[in-house]
mmCIF file of N, CA, C and O in Angstrom:
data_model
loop_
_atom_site.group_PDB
_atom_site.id
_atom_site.type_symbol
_atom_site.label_atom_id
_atom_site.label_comp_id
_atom_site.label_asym_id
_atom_site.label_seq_id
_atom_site.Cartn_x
_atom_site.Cartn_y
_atom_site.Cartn_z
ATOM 1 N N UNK M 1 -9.125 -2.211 -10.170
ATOM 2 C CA UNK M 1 -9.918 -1.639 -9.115
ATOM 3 C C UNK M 1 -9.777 -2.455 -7.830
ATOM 4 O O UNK M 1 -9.370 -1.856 -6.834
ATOM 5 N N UNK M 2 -10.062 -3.735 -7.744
ATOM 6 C CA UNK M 2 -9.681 -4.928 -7.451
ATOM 7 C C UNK M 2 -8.286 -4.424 -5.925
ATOM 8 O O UNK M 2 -8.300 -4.355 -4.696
ATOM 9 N N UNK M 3 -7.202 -4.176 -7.150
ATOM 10 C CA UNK M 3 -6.105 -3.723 -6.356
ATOM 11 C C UNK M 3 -5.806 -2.724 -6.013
ATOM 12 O O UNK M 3 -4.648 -2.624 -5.609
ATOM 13 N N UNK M 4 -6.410 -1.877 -6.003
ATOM 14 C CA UNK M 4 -6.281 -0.194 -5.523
ATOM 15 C C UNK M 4 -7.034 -0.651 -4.345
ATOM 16 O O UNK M 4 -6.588 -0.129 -3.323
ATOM 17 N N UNK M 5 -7.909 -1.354 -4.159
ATOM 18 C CA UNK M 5 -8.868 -1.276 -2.708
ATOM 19 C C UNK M 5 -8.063 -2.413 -1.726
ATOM 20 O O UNK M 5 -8.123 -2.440 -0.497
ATOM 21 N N UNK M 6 -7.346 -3.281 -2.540
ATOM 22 C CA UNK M 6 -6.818 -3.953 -1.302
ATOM 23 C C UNK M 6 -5.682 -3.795 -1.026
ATOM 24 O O UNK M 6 -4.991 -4.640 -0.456
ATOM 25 N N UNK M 7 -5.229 -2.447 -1.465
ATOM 26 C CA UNK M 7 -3.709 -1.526 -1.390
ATOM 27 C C UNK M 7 -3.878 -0.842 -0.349
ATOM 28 O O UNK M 7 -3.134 -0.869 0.631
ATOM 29 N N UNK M 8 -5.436 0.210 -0.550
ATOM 30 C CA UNK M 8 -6.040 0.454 0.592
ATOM 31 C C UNK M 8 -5.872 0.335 1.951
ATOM 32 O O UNK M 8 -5.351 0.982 2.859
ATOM 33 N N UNK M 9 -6.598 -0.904 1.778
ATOM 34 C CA UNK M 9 -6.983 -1.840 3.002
ATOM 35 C C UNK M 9 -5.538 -2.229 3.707
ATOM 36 O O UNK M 9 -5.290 -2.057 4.900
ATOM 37 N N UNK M 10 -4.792 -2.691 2.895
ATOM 38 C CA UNK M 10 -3.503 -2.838 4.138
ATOM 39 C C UNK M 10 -2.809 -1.491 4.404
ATOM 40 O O UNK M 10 -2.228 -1.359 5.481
ATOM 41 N N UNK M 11 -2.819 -0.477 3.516
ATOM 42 C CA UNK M 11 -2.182 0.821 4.187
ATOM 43 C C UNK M 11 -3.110 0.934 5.527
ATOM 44 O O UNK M 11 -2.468 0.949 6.577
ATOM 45 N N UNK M 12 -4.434 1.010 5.629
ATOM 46 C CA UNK M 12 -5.084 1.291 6.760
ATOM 47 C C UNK M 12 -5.139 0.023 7.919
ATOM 48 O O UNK M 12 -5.689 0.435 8.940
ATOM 49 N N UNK M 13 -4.879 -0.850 7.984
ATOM 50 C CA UNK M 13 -4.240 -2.021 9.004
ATOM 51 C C UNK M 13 -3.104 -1.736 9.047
ATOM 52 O O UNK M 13 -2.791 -1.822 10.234
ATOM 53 N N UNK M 14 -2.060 -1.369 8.332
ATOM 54 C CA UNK M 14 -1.077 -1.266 8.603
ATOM 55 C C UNK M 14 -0.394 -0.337 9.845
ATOM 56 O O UNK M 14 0.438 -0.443 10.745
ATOM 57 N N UNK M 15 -1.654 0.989 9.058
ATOM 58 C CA UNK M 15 -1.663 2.194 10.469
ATOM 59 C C UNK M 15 -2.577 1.809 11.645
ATOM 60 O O UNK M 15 -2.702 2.724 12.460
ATOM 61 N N UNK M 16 -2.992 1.107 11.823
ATOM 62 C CA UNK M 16 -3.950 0.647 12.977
ATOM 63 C C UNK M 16 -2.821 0.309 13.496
ATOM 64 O O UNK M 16 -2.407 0.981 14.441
ATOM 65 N N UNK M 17 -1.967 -0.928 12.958
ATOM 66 C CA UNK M 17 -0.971 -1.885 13.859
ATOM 67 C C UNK M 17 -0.071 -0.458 14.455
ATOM 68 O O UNK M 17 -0.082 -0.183 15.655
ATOM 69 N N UNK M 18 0.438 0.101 13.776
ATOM 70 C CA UNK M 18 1.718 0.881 14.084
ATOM 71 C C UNK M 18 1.065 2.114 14.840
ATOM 72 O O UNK M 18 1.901 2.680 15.543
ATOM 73 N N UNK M 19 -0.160 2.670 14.890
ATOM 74 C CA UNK M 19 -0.560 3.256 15.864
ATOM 75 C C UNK M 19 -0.704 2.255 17.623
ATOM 76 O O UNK M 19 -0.478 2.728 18.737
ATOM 77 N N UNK M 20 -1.062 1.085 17.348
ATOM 78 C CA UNK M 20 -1.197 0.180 18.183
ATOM 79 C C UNK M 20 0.318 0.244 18.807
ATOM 80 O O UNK M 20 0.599 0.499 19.978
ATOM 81 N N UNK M 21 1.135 -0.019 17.845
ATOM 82 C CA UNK M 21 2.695 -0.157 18.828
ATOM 83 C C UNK M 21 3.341 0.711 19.237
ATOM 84 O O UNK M 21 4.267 0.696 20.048
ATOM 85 N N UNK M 22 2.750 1.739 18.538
ATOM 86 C CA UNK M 22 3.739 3.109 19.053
ATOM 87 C C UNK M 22 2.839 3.841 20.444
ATOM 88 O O UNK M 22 3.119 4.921 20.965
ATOM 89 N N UNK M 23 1.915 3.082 20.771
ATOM 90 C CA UNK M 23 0.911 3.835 21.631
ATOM 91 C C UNK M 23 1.210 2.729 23.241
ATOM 92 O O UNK M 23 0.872 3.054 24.379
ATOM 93 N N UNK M 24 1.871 1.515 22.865
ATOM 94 C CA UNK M 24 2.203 0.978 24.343
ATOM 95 C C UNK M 24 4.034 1.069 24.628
ATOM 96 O O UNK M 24 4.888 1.189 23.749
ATOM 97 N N UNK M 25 4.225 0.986 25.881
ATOM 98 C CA UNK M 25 5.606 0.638 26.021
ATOM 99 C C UNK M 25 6.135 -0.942 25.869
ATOM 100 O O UNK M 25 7.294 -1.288 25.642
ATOM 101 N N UNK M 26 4.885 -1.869 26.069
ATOM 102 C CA UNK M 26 4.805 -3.578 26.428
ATOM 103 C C UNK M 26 4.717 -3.914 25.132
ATOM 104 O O UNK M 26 4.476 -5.121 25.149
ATOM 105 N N UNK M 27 4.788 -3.442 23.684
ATOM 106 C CA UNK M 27 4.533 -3.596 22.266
ATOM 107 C C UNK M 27 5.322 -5.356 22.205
ATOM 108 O O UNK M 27 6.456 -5.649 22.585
ATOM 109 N N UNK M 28 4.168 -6.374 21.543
ATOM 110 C CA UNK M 28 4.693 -7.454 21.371
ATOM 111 C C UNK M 28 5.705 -7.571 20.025
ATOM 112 O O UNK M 28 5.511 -6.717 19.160
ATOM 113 N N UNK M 29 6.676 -8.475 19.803
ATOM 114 C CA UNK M 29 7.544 -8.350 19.021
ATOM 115 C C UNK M 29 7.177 -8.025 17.647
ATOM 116 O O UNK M 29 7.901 -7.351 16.915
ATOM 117 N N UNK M 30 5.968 -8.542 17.278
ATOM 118 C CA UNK M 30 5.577 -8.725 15.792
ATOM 119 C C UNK M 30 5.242 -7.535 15.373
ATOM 120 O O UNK M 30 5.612 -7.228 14.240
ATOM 121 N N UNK M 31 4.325 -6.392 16.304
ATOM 122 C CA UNK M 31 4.049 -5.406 16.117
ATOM 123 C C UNK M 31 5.153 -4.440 16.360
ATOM 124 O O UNK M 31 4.910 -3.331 15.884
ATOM 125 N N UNK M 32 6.146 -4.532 16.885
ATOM 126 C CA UNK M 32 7.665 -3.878 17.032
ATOM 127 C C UNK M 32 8.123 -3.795 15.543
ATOM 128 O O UNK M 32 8.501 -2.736 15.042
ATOM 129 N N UNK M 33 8.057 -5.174 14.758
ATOM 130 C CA UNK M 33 8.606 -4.864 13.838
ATOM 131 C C UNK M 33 7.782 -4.326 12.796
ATOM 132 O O UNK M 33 8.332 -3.785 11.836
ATOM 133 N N UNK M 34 6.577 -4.403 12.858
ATOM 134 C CA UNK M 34 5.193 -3.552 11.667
ATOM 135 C C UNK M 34 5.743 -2.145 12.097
ATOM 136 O O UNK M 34 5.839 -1.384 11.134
ATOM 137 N N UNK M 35 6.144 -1.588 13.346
ATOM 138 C CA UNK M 35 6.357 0.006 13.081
ATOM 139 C C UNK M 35 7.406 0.178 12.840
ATOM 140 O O UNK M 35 7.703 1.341 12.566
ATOM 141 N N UNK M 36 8.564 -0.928 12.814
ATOM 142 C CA UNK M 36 10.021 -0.516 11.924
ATOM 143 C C UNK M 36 9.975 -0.597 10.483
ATOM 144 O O UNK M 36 10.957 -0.343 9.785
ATOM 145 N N UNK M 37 9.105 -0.867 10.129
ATOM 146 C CA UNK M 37 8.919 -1.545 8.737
ATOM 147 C C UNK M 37 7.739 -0.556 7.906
ATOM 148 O O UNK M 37 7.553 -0.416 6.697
ATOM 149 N N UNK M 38 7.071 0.030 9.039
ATOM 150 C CA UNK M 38 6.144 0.965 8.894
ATOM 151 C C UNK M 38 6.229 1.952 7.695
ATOM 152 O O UNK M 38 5.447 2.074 6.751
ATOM 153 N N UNK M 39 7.403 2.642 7.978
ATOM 154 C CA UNK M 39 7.542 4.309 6.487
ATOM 155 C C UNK M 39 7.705 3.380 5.013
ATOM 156 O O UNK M 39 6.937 3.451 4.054
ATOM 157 N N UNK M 40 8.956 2.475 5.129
ATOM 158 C CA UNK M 40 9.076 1.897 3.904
ATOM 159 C C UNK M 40 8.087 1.351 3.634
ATOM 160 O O UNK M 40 8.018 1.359 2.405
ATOM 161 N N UNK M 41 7.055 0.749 4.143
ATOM 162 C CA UNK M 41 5.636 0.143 3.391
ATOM 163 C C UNK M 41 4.503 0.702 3.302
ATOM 164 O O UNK M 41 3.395 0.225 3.057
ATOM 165 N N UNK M 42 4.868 1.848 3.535
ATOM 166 C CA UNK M 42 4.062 2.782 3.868
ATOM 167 C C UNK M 42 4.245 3.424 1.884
ATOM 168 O O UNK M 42 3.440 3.373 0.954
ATOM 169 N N UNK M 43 5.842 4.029 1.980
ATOM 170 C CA UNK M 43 6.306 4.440 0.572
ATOM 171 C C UNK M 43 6.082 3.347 -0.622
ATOM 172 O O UNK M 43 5.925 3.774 -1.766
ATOM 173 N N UNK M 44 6.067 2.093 -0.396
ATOM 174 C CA UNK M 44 6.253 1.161 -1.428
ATOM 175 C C UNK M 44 4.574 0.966 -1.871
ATOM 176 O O UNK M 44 4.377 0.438 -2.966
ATOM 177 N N UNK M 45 3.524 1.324 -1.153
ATOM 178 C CA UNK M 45 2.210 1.333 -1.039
ATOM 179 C C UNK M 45 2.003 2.805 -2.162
ATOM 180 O O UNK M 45 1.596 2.781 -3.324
ATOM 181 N N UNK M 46 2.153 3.222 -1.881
ATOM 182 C CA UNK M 46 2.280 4.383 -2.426
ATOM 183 C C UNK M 46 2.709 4.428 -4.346
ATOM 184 O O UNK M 46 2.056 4.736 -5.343
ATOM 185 N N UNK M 47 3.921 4.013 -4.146
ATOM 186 C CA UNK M 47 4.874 3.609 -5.565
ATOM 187 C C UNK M 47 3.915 2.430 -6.222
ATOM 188 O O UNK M 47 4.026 2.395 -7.448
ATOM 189 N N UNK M 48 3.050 1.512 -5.701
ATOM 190 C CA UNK M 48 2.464 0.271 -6.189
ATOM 191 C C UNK M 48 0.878 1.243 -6.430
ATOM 192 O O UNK M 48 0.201 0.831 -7.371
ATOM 193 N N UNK M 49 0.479 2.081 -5.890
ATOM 194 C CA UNK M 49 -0.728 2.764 -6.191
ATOM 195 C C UNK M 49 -0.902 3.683 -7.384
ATOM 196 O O UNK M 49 -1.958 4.017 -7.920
ATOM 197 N N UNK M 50 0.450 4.058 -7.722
ATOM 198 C CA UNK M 50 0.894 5.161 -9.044
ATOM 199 C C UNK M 50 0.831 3.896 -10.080
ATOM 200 O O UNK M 50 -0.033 3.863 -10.956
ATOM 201 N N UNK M 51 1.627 3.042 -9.952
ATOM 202 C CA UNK M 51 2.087 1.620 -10.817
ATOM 203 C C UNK M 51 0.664 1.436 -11.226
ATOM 204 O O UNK M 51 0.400 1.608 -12.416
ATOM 205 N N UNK M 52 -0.560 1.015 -10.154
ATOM 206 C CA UNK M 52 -1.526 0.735 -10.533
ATOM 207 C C UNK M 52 -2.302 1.551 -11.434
ATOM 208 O O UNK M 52 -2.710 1.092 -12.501
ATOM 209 N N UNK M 53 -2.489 2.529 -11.129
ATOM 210 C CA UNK M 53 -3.043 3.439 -11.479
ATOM 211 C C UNK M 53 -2.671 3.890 -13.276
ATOM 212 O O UNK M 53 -3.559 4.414 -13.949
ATOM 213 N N UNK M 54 -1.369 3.620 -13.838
ATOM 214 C CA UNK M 54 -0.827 3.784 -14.457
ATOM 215 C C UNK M 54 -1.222 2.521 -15.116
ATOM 216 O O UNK M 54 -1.869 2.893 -16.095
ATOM 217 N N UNK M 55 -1.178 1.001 -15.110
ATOM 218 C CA UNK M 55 -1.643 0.343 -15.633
ATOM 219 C C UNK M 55 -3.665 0.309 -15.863
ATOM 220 O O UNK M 55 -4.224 0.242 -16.958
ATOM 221 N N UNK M 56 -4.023 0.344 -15.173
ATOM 222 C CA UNK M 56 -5.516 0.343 -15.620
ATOM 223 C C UNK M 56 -5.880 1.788 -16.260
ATOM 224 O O UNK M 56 -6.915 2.001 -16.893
ATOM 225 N N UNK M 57 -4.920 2.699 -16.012
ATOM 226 C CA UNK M 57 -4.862 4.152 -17.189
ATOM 227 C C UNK M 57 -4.670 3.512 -18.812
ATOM 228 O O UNK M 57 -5.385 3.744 -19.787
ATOM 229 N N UNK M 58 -3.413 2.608 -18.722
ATOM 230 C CA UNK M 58 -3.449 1.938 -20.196
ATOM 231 C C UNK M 58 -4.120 0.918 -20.576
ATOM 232 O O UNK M 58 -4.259 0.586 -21.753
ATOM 233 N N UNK M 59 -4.754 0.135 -19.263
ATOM 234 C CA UNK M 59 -5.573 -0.853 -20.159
ATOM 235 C C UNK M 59 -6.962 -0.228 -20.627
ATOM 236 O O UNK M 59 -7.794 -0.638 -21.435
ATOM 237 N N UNK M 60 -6.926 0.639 -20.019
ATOM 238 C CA UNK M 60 -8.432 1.125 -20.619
ATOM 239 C C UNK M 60 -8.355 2.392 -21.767
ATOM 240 O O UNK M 60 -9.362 2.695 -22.407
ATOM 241 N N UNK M 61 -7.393 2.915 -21.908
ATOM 242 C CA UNK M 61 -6.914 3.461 -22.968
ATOM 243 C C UNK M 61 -6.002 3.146 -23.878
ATOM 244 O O UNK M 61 -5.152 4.016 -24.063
ATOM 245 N N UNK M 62 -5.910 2.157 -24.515
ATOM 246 C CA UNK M 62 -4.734 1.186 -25.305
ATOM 247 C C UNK M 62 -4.585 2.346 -26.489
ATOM 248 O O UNK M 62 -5.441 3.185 -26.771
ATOM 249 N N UNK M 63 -3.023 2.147 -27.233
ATOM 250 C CA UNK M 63 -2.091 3.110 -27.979
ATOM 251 C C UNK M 63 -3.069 2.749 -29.305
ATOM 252 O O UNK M 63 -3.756 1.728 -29.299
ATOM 253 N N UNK M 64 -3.066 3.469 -30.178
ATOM 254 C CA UNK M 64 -4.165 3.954 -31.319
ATOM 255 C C UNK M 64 -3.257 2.770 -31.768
ATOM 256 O O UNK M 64 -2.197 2.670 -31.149
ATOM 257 N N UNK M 65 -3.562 1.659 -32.963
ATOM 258 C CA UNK M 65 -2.839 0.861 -33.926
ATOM 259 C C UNK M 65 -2.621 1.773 -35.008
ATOM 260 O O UNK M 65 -3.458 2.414 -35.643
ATOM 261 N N UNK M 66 -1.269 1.736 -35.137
ATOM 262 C CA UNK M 66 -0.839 2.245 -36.467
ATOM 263 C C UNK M 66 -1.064 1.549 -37.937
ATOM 264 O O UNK M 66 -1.188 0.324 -37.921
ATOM 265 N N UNK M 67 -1.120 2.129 -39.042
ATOM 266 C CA UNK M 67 -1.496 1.454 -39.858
ATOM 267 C C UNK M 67 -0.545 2.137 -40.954
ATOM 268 O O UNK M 67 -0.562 1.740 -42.119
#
C-alpha cells in the first residue's frame, strides 16, 4: 500500500514539473530534462503499479499448499 501511494505521489510531481517546463520558453536545465524523460517514466510508473499490484494480490492470497 505503502508503494502504490508513493508511485502516486511521484507520477503527480512528476506532472507538475513537466507541466512547469513545457509551460515556459526560459525552462531551467533540470526541468528540460524531467519533460524528456517525462512519457518513459511516466510508462515505467505504470508497469511498477501492475507489478505492485500483482504482488500484494499474492501476498494476500498465497497458492493453496498441496498435500
Amino acid at each position: 500500500m505503502v508503494l502504490q501511494i508513493l508511485l502516486v505521489l511521484v507520477a503527480c510531481l512528476l506532472g507538475i514539473a513537466t507541466n512547469y517546463a513545457t509551460s515556459t520558453d526560459d525552462a531551467p536545465w533540470a526541468l528540460e530534462v524531467i519533460r524528456r524523460g517525462s512519457v518513459p517514466a511516466i510508462g515505467l510508473l505504470i508497469v511498477a503499479m501492475v507489478i505492485g499490484q500483482v504482488v500484494v494480490y499474492r501476498l494476500e492470497n498465497p497458492a493453496p499448499e498441496q498435500t
